Structure formats: structure tokens, C-alpha cells
């Protein structure tokens, strides 16, 4: 009987401990250390559970040594002990949760995070089998600066590949944003094992480079959503490992299925990199290039030439972009819905007029800090884009009541408006706005010299409107 119990403990220990413990310890943020002699001095407490708290030593230890003593097994790593205790059948009554059918438990497990699922897999054999059901693993989410993301991804993909050797056909979404320890090795593992990947977020993982991105886009043909914001080493997205400066040959001009691409804060991105991206990703619909300050109007020319389906484009803080760049953006015509050129100080009425004339379906425009924008440009925008829903012209000192009145009369469906620090706006413009835009939901007039009575008029006509202000007399 002792030998049989030892074999049972060994078979379950190898399954639930080695995989789930590795993942839990790789993703736990707060280290816990079990007391010494855990396998003997605390048997009475441990008998009420099947597995103790995971040891942080598993994060760094390359191997796990298992030892068995009758009905108890222990995992000793680097001087620390993790006890595995299997209660004898019949000694304890079933808990209410044990009476639930598998389908109910699976439904409950489907709402858990990646780390919580790994913890559940360590409770008992039944929960282990349910927690690793492939239907629960379409998404993996890891987070935290201390997470050993490379190891966690390696352990997870290894376990998920057991039923389909070498590939994980169920995993479609991987989110490891903020895992600063993630390197190219971790993404290489994902690229090799997850051919059905569709969604990848590695925001803030500054150790990721072009090589890792190349591996992912070349091995995951269904990838549609890619967020590499803050990955300062990434300078292009392509199916060629060549430098962005290398001319593209016909065989390199293969298409990538990516539709959503966020390269915010990729400070090394230049015009040549955007040219490569545009050539390989013609299906792009959402592109965010905030604070990519090396980009010029040439990058926008390449986007308009190769990516005609773009609906949302953010160029905030791209200070080299000018009116000529907006002329290229205007070639996107009726497809463009969202445009941000905040703090692009070279933008004036001329560029806004191009966009207004050729993009009549524009819904959102952020022109905050474009000091060259005046009432004239705002009037063109209002007349040409009557379906405008959100507008930010904060810190545009040349915008006054005249432009605001034209906007209010031409865009009755306006819902969000920021006039922050628009020194020339007064109560007259706000009263017209209140009368003609009853659907207004947000109005920002901070740092504006407007009377409190004008804000009361806005509140009376736009009952759902939240007013952000710096006027003590208005409450």
C-alpha cells in the first residue's frame, strides 16, 4: 500500500507541481517562504490542503528534486521545501465546490486570470485537469516588472502543447505589457509554438528588438493586433530581417495581416521604417505613432500611398509633421475617422483645411497645441465635417467665439469639446454652443476667462454635460 501511495503521489506531483508551480512562481509578485521542516512540523495544518504556497526559489532554480515519504511528497529547491500532501480518501467530507459538475467549474474558471488558473491547477487532480482545459487558454495575460516572463511563457506553452506536440492551436492572445524582463527569447517561444496568434501586446518591454518582432510576424500569419509601444529598439515591422535602409525587393514585399499597430514612444522609428511598415502592412486600419519625433511628412506620404484603409491615425507630438503631411493624410479621404495632431506646432489652417475638404466623415480631431489654428480653419472644419463628435483645440490662442459659433451651428451632434486655455473664448460663444449642441457630454474650459453664468446656460441646455473648469464661482 505504501508503494502504491508513493506512486500516486509521484504521478500527481510531477503533473501539478512542476508545471503549475513554475508558472505561479514566475508570475507571483510577493515572495513567500515556508517555515523549515514544513513536511513534518505542520502536517496537521497541511492535511487540509493539497499543496502549500509556491516557493519563490522555483523562479531561479533550473531543476526540481522530488523526494517521497509514504503518503507525503516534498519538492526541495535551493534549501527551501514545498510540501505536497494528499489526504487519505474517506477521512474528510467533500466540500460543496466538489459537488459542482465539470461544466460549471469550467465556466467559473473561464473568468480567472492566467495566474489564478495556475493556482487552481495545484489544488487537486480534478482541478488540475479542468484548469488546463484548452478551451480556457485562448488568452495569456502576464504583468508586473518582476515577472520572469520568458520562463513563464516557456512553461505555459510547453504545457499547452502536450495534446498537440510542438504547437498550441488554442492560444490567440498574449498580453505581457509591462513585463520588463521579457526579452527576444520569450517572443521567440511564442512565435514557435503559437501559429494561431492574433493579438500581441508587449508595451513597455524595452528589451524586445526587431528580430523578435520579425519572428512573430513571419511565423504567425493571422496576427492582426500588435502593440509595441515603448519598445525603443523596434524600428520597423516587416517580413525581412534586413535593415530598414535596404531597398525592398519584390520577394520582401509580402503582406502582413496586421490591422492595428501601436508604436507610441518608439523613439528610433524613422521615415524609412514607416516606409517598410506601409509596404508590408497594407491592411492597417489603426496606426498610432505618438511621440515618434523623427518622423516627417515623407512618412505620411508612404502611409497614404500603401495603406488606404487607415481609419484612425495618431501623430501627436510628431513635431516635424507639417501642413504638407496633412495634405498626404487627406488622400485617405472618406475612410479617415480619427486624427490626432496634438502639439504638432507646424500645423496651421492650411493643413486642417486639406483634411476637412477630403475627409468629410471625420469624427474625432485632436489639434491641441497647434497654435497656428485660427477661426478660419475651424470654420472650414465645421462646414466640411458636420458629423464631428469630438474636438480638442485646447491651447490654440487664436480660436475665439467666432470659430466656436461656426462649429456649434454646423456640428449639432458634437459631444466632446476641449477649449482649455483658449484665451479668446468668452461667454458669448458658450451660449451659442449650448443652444445648438444639446447632446454635448463633456466641455473643458479650464484656464479660460468665461463667466459662471455662461456655464450655467450650458448646464441648463446640455443636461448630460460634464463641465471641467477652474472658476470658483461656478458650482
Short mmCIF file of C-alpha atoms in Angstrom, two decimals, residues 11-432:
data_model
loop_
_atom_site.label_atom_id
_atom_site.label_comp_id
_atom_site.label_asym_id
_atom_site.label_seq_id
_atom_site.Cartn_x
_atom_site.Cartn_y
_atom_site.Cartn_z
CA UNK A 11 2.43 10.89 -10.71
CA UNK A 12 0.29 13.73 -9.43
CA UNK A 13 3.24 15.68 -8.07
CA UNK A 14 5.01 15.66 -11.43
CA UNK A 15 1.91 16.98 -13.18
CA UNK A 16 0.54 19.66 -10.92
CA UNK A 17 3.71 20.72 -9.15
CA UNK A 18 6.35 21.07 -11.86
CA UNK A 19 4.19 22.95 -14.36
CA UNK A 20 1.78 24.95 -12.22
CA UNK A 21 4.35 25.78 -9.56
CA UNK A 22 6.78 27.08 -12.18
CA UNK A 23 4.13 29.31 -13.72
CA UNK A 24 2.81 30.56 -10.39
CA UNK A 25 6.28 31.29 -9.08
CA UNK A 26 7.22 33.03 -12.32
CA UNK A 27 4.20 35.29 -12.07
CA UNK A 28 3.88 35.85 -8.30
CA UNK A 29 4.85 39.33 -7.21
CA UNK A 30 5.16 38.74 -3.45
CA UNK A 31 7.67 36.05 -2.45
CA UNK A 32 6.61 33.71 0.33
CA UNK A 33 8.91 31.46 2.29
CA UNK A 34 7.57 28.34 4.07
CA UNK A 35 8.98 27.59 7.52
CA UNK A 36 11.61 24.94 7.98
CA UNK A 37 10.54 21.31 8.42
CA UNK A 38 7.28 22.05 6.64
CA UNK A 39 6.82 18.39 5.77
CA UNK A 40 6.81 17.27 9.41
CA UNK A 41 6.04 20.06 11.90
CA UNK A 42 2.92 21.35 10.09
CA UNK A 43 1.35 18.11 8.89
CA UNK A 44 -1.82 18.84 10.82
CA UNK A 45 -2.36 22.15 9.01
CA UNK A 46 -1.22 20.95 5.61
CA UNK A 47 -3.53 17.95 5.68
CA UNK A 48 -6.42 20.30 4.99
CA UNK A 49 -4.99 21.29 1.62
CA UNK A 50 -3.27 19.51 -1.21
CA UNK A 51 -0.42 21.91 -1.91
CA UNK A 52 1.41 24.59 0.02
CA UNK A 53 2.29 28.13 -1.08
CA UNK A 54 4.61 28.12 -4.12
CA UNK A 55 8.27 28.63 -3.35
CA UNK A 56 9.95 31.67 -4.92
CA UNK A 57 13.06 29.54 -5.41
CA UNK A 58 11.35 27.96 -8.40
CA UNK A 59 11.78 31.23 -10.26
CA UNK A 60 15.54 30.80 -10.45
CA UNK A 61 16.12 27.10 -9.88
CA UNK A 62 16.92 25.15 -13.07
CA UNK A 63 15.86 21.77 -11.65
CA UNK A 64 13.44 20.38 -9.10
CA UNK A 65 14.34 17.37 -6.94
CA UNK A 66 11.41 15.29 -5.73
CA UNK A 67 11.51 13.00 -2.69
CA UNK A 68 8.71 10.80 -1.41
CA UNK A 69 7.89 9.60 2.10
CA UNK A 70 4.87 7.36 2.27
CA UNK A 71 1.77 9.48 1.69
CA UNK A 72 3.78 12.75 1.60
CA UNK A 73 5.99 14.11 -1.13
CA UNK A 74 8.19 17.20 -0.94
CA UNK A 75 9.92 19.36 -3.50
CA UNK A 76 13.26 20.67 -2.28
CA UNK A 77 14.80 23.56 -4.18
CA UNK A 78 17.78 25.63 -3.05
CA UNK A 79 17.24 24.87 0.60
CA UNK A 80 13.50 25.56 0.55
CA UNK A 81 10.78 22.93 0.77
CA UNK A 82 7.38 22.83 -0.89
CA UNK A 83 5.19 20.13 0.61
CA UNK A 84 2.65 18.15 -1.35
CA UNK A 85 0.13 16.43 0.92
CA UNK A 86 -2.59 14.15 -0.38
CA UNK A 87 -5.35 13.47 2.15
CA UNK A 88 -6.41 9.88 2.57
CA UNK A 89 -9.74 9.15 0.88
CA UNK A 90 -12.69 8.97 3.23
CA UNK A 91 -11.12 10.93 6.08
CA UNK A 92 -12.60 14.32 5.04
CA UNK A 93 -16.10 15.08 3.74
CA UNK A 94 -16.48 16.59 0.29
CA UNK A 95 -16.52 20.37 0.12
CA UNK A 96 -19.59 21.93 -1.53
CA UNK A 97 -17.48 23.01 -4.50
CA UNK A 98 -16.58 19.36 -5.16
CA UNK A 99 -20.23 18.63 -5.86
CA UNK A 100 -20.34 21.02 -8.83
CA UNK A 101 -20.26 19.43 -12.29
CA UNK A 102 -17.25 19.94 -14.55
CA UNK A 103 -19.08 22.30 -16.89
CA UNK A 104 -19.94 24.62 -14.01
CA UNK A 105 -16.34 24.68 -12.79
CA UNK A 106 -15.12 25.36 -16.31
CA UNK A 107 -17.50 28.30 -16.55
CA UNK A 108 -16.13 29.64 -13.28
CA UNK A 109 -12.53 29.09 -14.36
CA UNK A 110 -13.17 30.98 -17.60
CA UNK A 111 -13.34 34.23 -15.60
CA UNK A 112 -9.96 33.74 -13.92
CA UNK A 113 -6.65 35.31 -14.87
CA UNK A 114 -3.67 33.32 -16.07
CA UNK A 115 -2.01 33.31 -12.66
CA UNK A 116 -5.25 32.32 -10.91
CA UNK A 117 -5.74 29.40 -13.29
CA UNK A 118 -2.25 28.16 -12.49
CA UNK A 119 -3.03 28.32 -8.80
CA UNK A 120 -6.26 26.37 -9.29
CA UNK A 121 -4.32 23.68 -11.15
CA UNK A 122 -2.41 22.99 -7.93
CA UNK A 123 -5.46 22.23 -5.75
CA UNK A 124 -6.15 18.62 -6.74
CA UNK A 125 -6.08 16.24 -9.69
CA UNK A 126 -9.58 17.13 -10.85
CA UNK A 127 -8.92 20.85 -10.79
CA UNK A 128 -5.59 20.29 -12.49
CA UNK A 129 -7.28 18.57 -15.44
CA UNK A 130 -10.01 21.21 -15.63
CA UNK A 131 -7.68 24.19 -15.29
CA UNK A 132 -5.60 23.02 -18.24
CA UNK A 133 -8.62 22.50 -20.48
CA UNK A 134 -7.60 24.02 -23.85
CA UNK A 135 -10.85 25.99 -24.02
CA UNK A 136 -9.64 28.15 -21.13
CA UNK A 137 -6.37 29.06 -22.81
CA UNK A 138 -7.22 31.29 -25.74
CA UNK A 139 -5.60 34.17 -23.81
CA UNK A 140 -2.49 34.52 -21.64
CA UNK A 141 -2.01 37.69 -19.59
CA UNK A 142 1.10 38.39 -17.55
CA UNK A 143 2.03 41.65 -15.87
CA UNK A 144 4.49 43.23 -13.49
CA UNK A 145 8.07 44.39 -13.59
CA UNK A 146 9.33 41.43 -11.52
CA UNK A 147 7.69 38.70 -13.60
CA UNK A 148 10.09 36.25 -15.27
CA UNK A 149 8.11 36.50 -18.50
CA UNK A 150 10.50 34.42 -20.63
CA UNK A 151 10.28 31.45 -18.28
CA UNK A 152 6.55 31.79 -17.70
CA UNK A 153 5.86 31.79 -21.45
CA UNK A 154 8.14 28.79 -21.94
CA UNK A 155 6.42 26.76 -19.21
CA UNK A 156 2.92 27.72 -20.32
CA UNK A 157 3.43 26.96 -23.99
CA UNK A 158 5.17 23.66 -23.12
CA UNK A 159 2.14 22.55 -21.11
CA UNK A 160 -0.37 23.74 -23.69
CA UNK A 161 1.50 21.87 -26.42
CA UNK A 162 1.12 18.46 -24.75
CA UNK A 163 -2.01 17.49 -26.67
CA UNK A 164 -0.71 18.88 -29.97
CA UNK A 165 3.07 18.37 -29.96
CA UNK A 166 5.16 21.49 -30.61
CA UNK A 167 2.21 23.78 -31.34
CA UNK A 168 -0.55 25.39 -29.29
CA UNK A 169 -3.53 25.81 -31.57
CA UNK A 170 -5.84 27.42 -28.99
CA UNK A 171 -3.73 30.39 -27.89
CA UNK A 172 -4.74 33.52 -29.83
CA UNK A 173 -3.97 36.40 -27.45
CA UNK A 174 -0.79 37.11 -25.48
CA UNK A 175 -0.58 40.23 -23.28
CA UNK A 176 2.72 40.79 -21.47
CA UNK A 177 2.70 44.59 -21.32
CA UNK A 178 4.87 45.99 -18.56
CA UNK A 179 6.93 42.80 -18.17
CA UNK A 180 10.30 44.49 -18.35
CA UNK A 181 12.18 41.21 -18.07
CA UNK A 182 10.68 39.99 -21.33
CA UNK A 183 13.34 39.52 -23.99
CA UNK A 184 13.52 38.25 -27.55
CA UNK A 185 13.75 34.70 -26.17
CA UNK A 186 10.22 34.91 -24.77
CA UNK A 187 8.74 36.14 -28.05
CA UNK A 188 10.73 33.51 -29.93
CA UNK A 189 8.96 30.87 -27.82
CA UNK A 190 5.58 32.39 -28.66
CA UNK A 191 6.42 32.57 -32.36
CA UNK A 192 7.45 28.91 -32.49
CA UNK A 193 4.54 27.48 -30.51
CA UNK A 194 1.57 29.73 -31.33
CA UNK A 195 0.90 29.80 -35.09
CA UNK A 196 -2.72 30.92 -34.50
CA UNK A 197 -1.73 34.06 -32.58
CA UNK A 198 -3.92 37.04 -33.47
CA UNK A 199 -3.30 39.57 -30.68
CA UNK A 200 0.05 40.50 -29.09
CA UNK A 201 0.77 43.29 -26.59
CA UNK A 202 4.33 43.91 -25.38
CA UNK A 203 4.01 47.59 -24.41
CA UNK A 204 6.86 48.84 -22.27
CA UNK A 205 9.06 45.77 -22.87
CA UNK A 206 12.16 47.72 -23.85
CA UNK A 207 14.34 44.62 -24.34
CA UNK A 208 12.29 43.49 -27.35
CA UNK A 209 14.00 44.16 -30.70
CA UNK A 210 13.30 43.95 -34.42
CA UNK A 211 14.49 40.33 -34.51
CA UNK A 212 11.77 39.18 -32.13
CA UNK A 213 9.08 41.11 -33.99
CA UNK A 214 10.28 39.57 -37.24
CA UNK A 215 9.96 36.07 -35.73
CA UNK A 216 6.39 36.74 -34.62
CA UNK A 217 5.06 38.32 -37.82
CA UNK A 218 6.74 35.72 -40.04
CA UNK A 219 5.52 32.68 -38.05
CA UNK A 220 2.07 33.96 -37.05
CA UNK A 221 0.30 34.78 -40.32
CA UNK A 222 -3.02 35.57 -38.59
CA UNK A 223 -1.61 38.32 -36.36
CA UNK A 224 -3.92 41.34 -36.56
CA UNK A 225 -3.24 43.37 -33.39
CA UNK A 226 0.30 44.36 -32.37
CA UNK A 227 1.19 46.78 -29.58
CA UNK A 228 4.93 47.53 -29.28
CA UNK A 229 4.55 50.95 -27.69
CA UNK A 230 7.54 51.85 -25.58
CA UNK A 231 9.76 49.22 -27.25
CA UNK A 232 12.52 51.64 -28.11
CA UNK A 233 14.58 49.04 -30.01
CA UNK A 234 11.82 48.37 -32.53
CA UNK A 235 12.27 50.40 -35.70
CA UNK A 236 10.21 48.51 -38.29
CA UNK A 237 7.66 45.74 -38.83
CA UNK A 238 8.44 43.54 -41.82
CA UNK A 239 8.96 40.03 -43.18
CA UNK A 240 12.58 40.82 -43.98
CA UNK A 241 15.39 40.82 -41.44
CA UNK A 242 17.24 43.42 -43.48
CA UNK A 243 17.80 46.94 -42.24
CA UNK A 244 15.01 49.42 -42.97
CA UNK A 245 17.51 51.31 -45.11
CA UNK A 246 17.81 48.38 -47.51
CA UNK A 247 15.68 48.76 -50.68
CA UNK A 248 12.77 46.33 -50.73
CA UNK A 249 12.97 43.55 -53.28
CA UNK A 250 9.78 42.03 -54.73
CA UNK A 251 10.06 38.91 -52.56
CA UNK A 252 10.24 41.11 -49.47
CA UNK A 253 7.00 42.93 -50.30
CA UNK A 254 4.84 40.19 -48.82
CA UNK A 255 1.79 41.30 -46.92
CA UNK A 256 1.27 41.09 -43.16
CA UNK A 257 -2.29 40.79 -41.86
CA UNK A 258 -1.82 43.38 -39.10
CA UNK A 259 -4.69 45.86 -38.87
CA UNK A 260 -3.93 47.50 -35.51
CA UNK A 261 -0.41 48.77 -34.80
CA UNK A 262 0.66 50.89 -31.84
CA UNK A 263 4.24 52.21 -31.98
CA UNK A 264 3.84 55.02 -29.48
CA UNK A 265 7.16 56.07 -27.91
CA UNK A 266 9.23 54.06 -30.39
CA UNK A 267 11.71 56.91 -30.45
CA UNK A 268 14.04 55.31 -33.01
CA UNK A 269 11.35 54.99 -35.68
CA UNK A 270 12.22 56.97 -38.81
CA UNK A 271 10.70 57.58 -42.24
CA UNK A 272 12.39 54.51 -43.72
CA UNK A 273 10.90 52.33 -41.02
CA UNK A 274 7.43 53.67 -41.74
CA UNK A 275 8.01 53.02 -45.44
CA UNK A 276 8.81 49.40 -44.64
CA UNK A 277 5.76 49.09 -42.39
CA UNK A 278 3.48 50.62 -45.01
CA UNK A 279 4.82 48.31 -47.73
CA UNK A 280 4.29 45.17 -45.64
CA UNK A 281 1.07 46.12 -43.81
CA UNK A 282 -1.37 47.47 -46.42
CA UNK A 283 -4.38 46.34 -44.35
CA UNK A 284 -3.68 48.76 -41.50
CA UNK A 285 -6.79 50.46 -40.14
CA UNK A 286 -5.47 51.77 -36.79
CA UNK A 287 -1.99 53.28 -36.50
CA UNK A 288 -0.59 55.15 -33.50
CA UNK A 289 2.77 56.93 -33.82
CA UNK A 290 2.64 59.23 -30.80
CA UNK A 291 5.94 60.87 -29.87
CA UNK A 292 7.86 59.34 -32.76
CA UNK A 293 9.65 62.62 -33.19
CA UNK A 294 11.93 61.63 -36.07
CA UNK A 295 9.04 61.25 -38.50
CA UNK A 296 8.49 63.81 -41.24
CA UNK A 297 5.94 64.44 -43.99
CA UNK A 298 7.59 61.72 -46.09
CA UNK A 299 6.38 59.06 -43.66
CA UNK A 300 2.80 60.24 -44.15
CA UNK A 301 3.23 60.14 -47.91
CA UNK A 302 4.20 56.47 -47.69
CA UNK A 303 1.22 55.68 -45.46
CA UNK A 304 -1.23 57.35 -47.83
CA UNK A 305 0.35 55.52 -50.77
CA UNK A 306 0.35 51.98 -49.32
CA UNK A 307 -2.29 51.94 -46.54
CA UNK A 308 -5.53 53.33 -47.96
CA UNK A 309 -7.71 51.63 -45.33
CA UNK A 310 -6.47 53.65 -42.32
CA UNK A 311 -9.37 54.85 -40.17
CA UNK A 312 -7.50 56.03 -37.07
CA UNK A 313 -4.16 57.83 -37.13
CA UNK A 314 -2.32 59.45 -34.23
CA UNK A 315 0.66 61.72 -34.86
CA UNK A 316 0.66 63.52 -31.52
CA UNK A 317 3.97 65.21 -30.68
CA UNK A 318 5.47 64.40 -34.10
CA UNK A 319 6.84 67.91 -34.29
CA UNK A 320 8.35 67.61 -37.78
CA UNK A 321 4.96 66.96 -39.38
CA UNK A 322 3.60 70.00 -41.22
CA UNK A 323 0.70 71.06 -43.44
CA UNK A 324 2.29 69.15 -46.34
CA UNK A 325 1.98 65.96 -44.28
CA UNK A 326 -1.71 66.62 -43.65
CA UNK A 327 -2.16 67.07 -47.38
CA UNK A 328 -0.92 63.49 -47.76
CA UNK A 329 -3.19 62.30 -44.94
CA UNK A 330 -6.13 63.89 -46.76
CA UNK A 331 -5.64 61.29 -49.51
CA UNK A 332 -7.22 58.76 -47.15
CA UNK A 333 -10.44 60.65 -47.91
CA UNK A 334 -13.71 59.17 -46.66
CA UNK A 335 -12.16 56.37 -44.64
CA UNK A 336 -10.45 58.52 -42.00
CA UNK A 337 -12.50 58.82 -38.79
CA UNK A 338 -9.89 59.69 -36.12
CA UNK A 339 -6.93 62.04 -36.40
CA UNK A 340 -4.64 63.38 -33.70
CA UNK A 341 -2.02 66.03 -34.46
CA UNK A 342 -1.72 67.37 -30.93
CA UNK A 343 1.35 69.54 -30.33
CA UNK A 344 2.39 69.39 -33.98
CA UNK A 345 3.42 73.03 -33.95
CA UNK A 346 3.86 73.24 -37.75
CA UNK A 347 0.17 72.57 -38.40
CA UNK A 348 -1.91 75.59 -39.44
CA UNK A 349 -5.27 76.35 -41.02
CA UNK A 350 -3.90 75.14 -44.37
CA UNK A 351 -3.40 71.55 -43.19
CA UNK A 352 -6.72 71.43 -41.35
CA UNK A 353 -8.46 72.71 -44.47
CA UNK A 354 -6.98 69.84 -46.53
CA UNK A 355 -8.27 67.27 -44.05
CA UNK A 356 -11.68 68.93 -43.74
CA UNK A 357 -12.17 69.08 -47.51
CA UNK A 358 -11.25 65.49 -48.34
CA UNK A 359 -12.24 63.65 -45.11
CA UNK A 360 -15.89 64.65 -44.56
CA UNK A 361 -16.60 61.62 -42.35
CA UNK A 362 -14.08 62.67 -39.71
CA UNK A 363 -15.47 62.07 -36.20
CA UNK A 364 -12.53 62.95 -33.94
CA UNK A 365 -9.84 65.61 -34.25
CA UNK A 366 -7.22 66.47 -31.65
CA UNK A 367 -5.37 69.65 -32.57
CA UNK A 368 -4.37 70.70 -29.07
CA UNK A 369 -1.33 72.95 -29.03
CA UNK A 370 -1.47 73.73 -32.77
CA UNK A 371 -1.00 77.44 -32.26
CA UNK A 372 -1.35 78.19 -35.97
CA UNK A 373 -5.00 77.12 -35.99
CA UNK A 374 -7.47 80.01 -36.15
CA UNK A 375 -11.21 80.62 -36.52
CA UNK A 376 -10.76 80.38 -40.29
CA UNK A 377 -9.53 76.78 -40.11
CA UNK A 378 -12.16 75.88 -37.51
CA UNK A 379 -14.86 77.24 -39.83
CA UNK A 380 -13.65 75.04 -42.72
CA UNK A 381 -13.65 72.04 -40.41
CA UNK A 382 -17.17 72.72 -39.15
CA UNK A 383 -18.69 73.19 -42.60
CA UNK A 384 -16.97 70.18 -44.20
CA UNK A 385 -17.28 67.70 -41.29
CA UNK A 386 -20.82 68.09 -39.94
CA UNK A 387 -20.68 64.67 -38.24
CA UNK A 388 -17.81 65.68 -35.98
CA UNK A 389 -18.30 64.23 -32.49
CA UNK A 390 -15.12 65.14 -30.58
CA UNK A 391 -12.79 68.12 -30.96
CA UNK A 392 -9.83 69.30 -28.92
CA UNK A 393 -8.49 72.76 -29.76
CA UNK A 394 -7.04 73.48 -26.34
CA UNK A 395 -4.09 75.86 -26.17
CA UNK A 396 -4.94 77.32 -29.57
CA UNK A 397 -4.86 81.01 -28.61
CA UNK A 398 -6.22 82.22 -31.98
CA UNK A 399 -9.51 80.31 -31.65
CA UNK A 400 -12.25 82.69 -30.47
CA UNK A 401 -16.04 82.99 -30.18
CA UNK A 402 -16.35 83.39 -33.95
CA UNK A 403 -14.92 79.95 -34.67
CA UNK A 404 -16.86 78.42 -31.78
CA UNK A 405 -20.15 79.79 -33.13
CA UNK A 406 -19.47 78.33 -36.60
CA UNK A 407 -18.67 74.99 -35.01
CA UNK A 408 -21.85 74.98 -32.92
CA UNK A 409 -24.13 75.81 -35.86
CA UNK A 410 -22.59 73.25 -38.26
CA UNK A 411 -21.98 70.31 -35.87
CA UNK A 412 -25.12 69.86 -33.76
CA UNK A 413 -24.09 66.31 -32.83
CA UNK A 414 -20.89 67.43 -31.07
CA UNK A 415 -20.41 65.56 -27.79
CA UNK A 416 -16.91 66.36 -26.53
CA UNK A 417 -15.15 69.71 -26.80
CA UNK A 418 -11.97 70.98 -25.17
CA UNK A 419 -11.25 74.70 -25.19
CA UNK A 420 -8.68 74.60 -22.42
CA UNK A 421 -6.52 77.73 -22.28
CA UNK A 422 -8.27 79.30 -25.29
CA UNK A 423 -7.86 82.85 -24.09
CA UNK A 424 -10.09 84.41 -26.76
CA UNK A 425 -13.20 82.38 -25.90
CA UNK A 426 -15.88 84.21 -23.87
CA UNK A 427 -19.41 83.63 -22.65
CA UNK A 428 -20.97 84.58 -25.99
CA UNK A 429 -19.51 81.57 -27.79
CA UNK A 430 -20.51 79.21 -24.98
CA UNK A 431 -24.12 80.38 -25.07
CA UNK A 432 -24.34 79.65 -28.80
#
